[in-house]
XYZ file of N, CA and C in Angstrom:
222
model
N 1.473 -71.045 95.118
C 1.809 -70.303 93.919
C 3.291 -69.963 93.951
N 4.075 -70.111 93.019
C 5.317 -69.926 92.963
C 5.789 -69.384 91.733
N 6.511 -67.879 91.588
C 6.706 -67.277 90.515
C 8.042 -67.196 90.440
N 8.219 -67.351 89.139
C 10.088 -67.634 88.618
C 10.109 -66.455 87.303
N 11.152 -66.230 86.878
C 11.305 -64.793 85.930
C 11.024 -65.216 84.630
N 10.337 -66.730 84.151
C 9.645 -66.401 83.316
C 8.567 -67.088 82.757
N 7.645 -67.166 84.280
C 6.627 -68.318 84.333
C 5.717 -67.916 85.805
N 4.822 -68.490 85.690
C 3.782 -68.425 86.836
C 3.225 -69.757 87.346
N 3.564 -70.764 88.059
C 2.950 -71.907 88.557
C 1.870 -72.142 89.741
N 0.524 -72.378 89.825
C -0.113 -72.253 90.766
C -0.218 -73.582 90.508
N -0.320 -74.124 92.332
C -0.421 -75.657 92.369
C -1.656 -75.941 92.661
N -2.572 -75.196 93.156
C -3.856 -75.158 93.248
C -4.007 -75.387 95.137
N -5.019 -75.491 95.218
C -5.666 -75.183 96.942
C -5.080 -76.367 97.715
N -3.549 -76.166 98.220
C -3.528 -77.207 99.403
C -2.394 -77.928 98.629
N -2.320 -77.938 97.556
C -1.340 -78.784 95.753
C -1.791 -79.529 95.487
N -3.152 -79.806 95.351
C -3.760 -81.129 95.127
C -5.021 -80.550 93.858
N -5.334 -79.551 93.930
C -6.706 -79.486 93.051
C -6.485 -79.137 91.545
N -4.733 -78.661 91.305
C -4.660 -78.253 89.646
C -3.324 -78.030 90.180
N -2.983 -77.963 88.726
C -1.481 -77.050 88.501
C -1.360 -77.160 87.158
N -1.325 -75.784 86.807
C -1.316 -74.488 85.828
C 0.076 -73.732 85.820
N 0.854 -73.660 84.559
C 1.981 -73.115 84.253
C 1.223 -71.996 83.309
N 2.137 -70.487 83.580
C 1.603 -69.377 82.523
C 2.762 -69.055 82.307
N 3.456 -68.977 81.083
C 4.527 -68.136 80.847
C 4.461 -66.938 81.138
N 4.925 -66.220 82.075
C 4.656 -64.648 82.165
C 4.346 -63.686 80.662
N 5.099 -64.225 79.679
C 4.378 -63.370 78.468
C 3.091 -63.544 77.750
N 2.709 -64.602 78.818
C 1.584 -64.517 77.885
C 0.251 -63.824 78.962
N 0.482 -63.395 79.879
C -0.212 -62.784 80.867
C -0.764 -61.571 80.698
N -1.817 -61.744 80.116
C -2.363 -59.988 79.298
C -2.297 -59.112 80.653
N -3.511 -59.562 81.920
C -3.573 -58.628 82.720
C -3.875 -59.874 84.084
N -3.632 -59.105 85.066
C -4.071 -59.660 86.608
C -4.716 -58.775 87.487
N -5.904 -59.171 88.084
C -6.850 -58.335 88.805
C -6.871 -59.015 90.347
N -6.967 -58.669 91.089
C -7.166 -58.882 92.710
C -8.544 -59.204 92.908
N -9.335 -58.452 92.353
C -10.435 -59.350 92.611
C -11.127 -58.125 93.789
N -12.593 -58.550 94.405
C -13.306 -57.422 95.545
C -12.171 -58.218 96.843
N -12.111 -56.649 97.528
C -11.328 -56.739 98.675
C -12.013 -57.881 99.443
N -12.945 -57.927 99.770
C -13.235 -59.132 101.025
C -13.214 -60.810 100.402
N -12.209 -60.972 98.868
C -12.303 -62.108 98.552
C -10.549 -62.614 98.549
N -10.298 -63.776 98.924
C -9.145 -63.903 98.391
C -8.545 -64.379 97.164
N -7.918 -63.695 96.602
C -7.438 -64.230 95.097
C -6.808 -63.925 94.665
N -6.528 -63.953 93.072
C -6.909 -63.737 91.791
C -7.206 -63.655 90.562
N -7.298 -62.793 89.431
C -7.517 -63.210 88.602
C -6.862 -62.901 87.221
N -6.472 -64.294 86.672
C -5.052 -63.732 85.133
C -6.039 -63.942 84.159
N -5.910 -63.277 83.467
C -6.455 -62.870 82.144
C -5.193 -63.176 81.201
N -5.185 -64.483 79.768
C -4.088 -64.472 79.122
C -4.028 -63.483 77.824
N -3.271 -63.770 76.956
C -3.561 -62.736 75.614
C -4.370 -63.580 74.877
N -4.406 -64.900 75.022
C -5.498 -65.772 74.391
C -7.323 -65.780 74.816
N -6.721 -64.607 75.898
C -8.774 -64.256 76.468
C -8.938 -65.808 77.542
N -8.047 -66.416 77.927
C -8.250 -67.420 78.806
C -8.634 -66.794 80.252
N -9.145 -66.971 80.894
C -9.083 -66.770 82.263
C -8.985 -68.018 83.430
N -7.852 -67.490 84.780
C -7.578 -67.983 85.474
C -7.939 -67.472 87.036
N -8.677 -68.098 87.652
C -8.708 -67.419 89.400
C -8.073 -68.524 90.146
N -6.872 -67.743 90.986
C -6.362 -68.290 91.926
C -6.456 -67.728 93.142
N -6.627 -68.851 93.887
C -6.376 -68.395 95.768
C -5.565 -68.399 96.179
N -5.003 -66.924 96.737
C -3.933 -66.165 97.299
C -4.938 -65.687 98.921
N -3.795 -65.865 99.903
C -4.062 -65.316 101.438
C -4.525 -63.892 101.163
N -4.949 -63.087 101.535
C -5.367 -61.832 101.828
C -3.981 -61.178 101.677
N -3.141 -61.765 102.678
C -1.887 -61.283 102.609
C -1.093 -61.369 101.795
N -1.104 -61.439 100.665
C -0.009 -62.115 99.514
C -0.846 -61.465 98.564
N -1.878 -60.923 98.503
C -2.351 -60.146 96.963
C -1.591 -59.140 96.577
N -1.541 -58.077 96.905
C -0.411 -56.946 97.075
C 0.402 -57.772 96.108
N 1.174 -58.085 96.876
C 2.912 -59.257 96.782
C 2.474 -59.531 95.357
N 1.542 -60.550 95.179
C 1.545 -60.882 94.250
C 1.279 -60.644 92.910
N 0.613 -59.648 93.354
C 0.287 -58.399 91.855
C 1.825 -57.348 91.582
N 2.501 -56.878 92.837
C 3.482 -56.054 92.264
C 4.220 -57.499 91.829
N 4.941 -58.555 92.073
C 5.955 -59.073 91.667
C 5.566 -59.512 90.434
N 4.961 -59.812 89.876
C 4.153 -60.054 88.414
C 4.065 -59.011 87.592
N 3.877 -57.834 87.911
C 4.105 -56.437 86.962
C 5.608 -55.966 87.155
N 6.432 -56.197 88.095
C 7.506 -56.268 87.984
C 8.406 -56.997 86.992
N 8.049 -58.219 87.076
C 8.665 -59.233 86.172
C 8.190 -58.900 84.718
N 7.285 -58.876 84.205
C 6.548 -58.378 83.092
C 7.084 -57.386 82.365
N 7.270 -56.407 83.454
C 8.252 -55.120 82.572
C 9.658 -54.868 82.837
N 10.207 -55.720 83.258
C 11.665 -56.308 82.852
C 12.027 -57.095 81.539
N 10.699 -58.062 81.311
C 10.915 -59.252 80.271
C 10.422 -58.306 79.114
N 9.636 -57.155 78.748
C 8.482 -56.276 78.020
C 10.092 -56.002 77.202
């Protein structure tokens, strides 16, 4: 997964199973998902939904830098 200031690219499990571009504005909401899973999950403003696999260690990370970016671009 690789986030740029005004886009979201997940290459999918390993870079082989998908790759999905989200413009960060169009990112209604992002959820982490139950603690003992790794992920997560984008919700667009179009009601699309997306689950990606993130390390345990990188959820955190990856939820603040995404609400960060969001309300810079807002």
């Amino acid at each position: 997964t690789e986030i740029y200031p005004d886009r979201l690219v997940y290459k999918g499990l390993f870079g082989i199973l998908a790759r999905i571009s989200l413009p960060l504005k169009e990112i209604a909401s992002v959820s982490l998902g139950p603690i003992w899973m790794p992920g997560a999950i984008i919700e667009t403003s179009g009601g699309q939904k997306y689950g990606f696999y993130l390390p345990f260690s990188q959820k955190e990370d990856f939820l603040k830098t995404i609400t960060d970016l969001k309300n810079r671009t807002a």
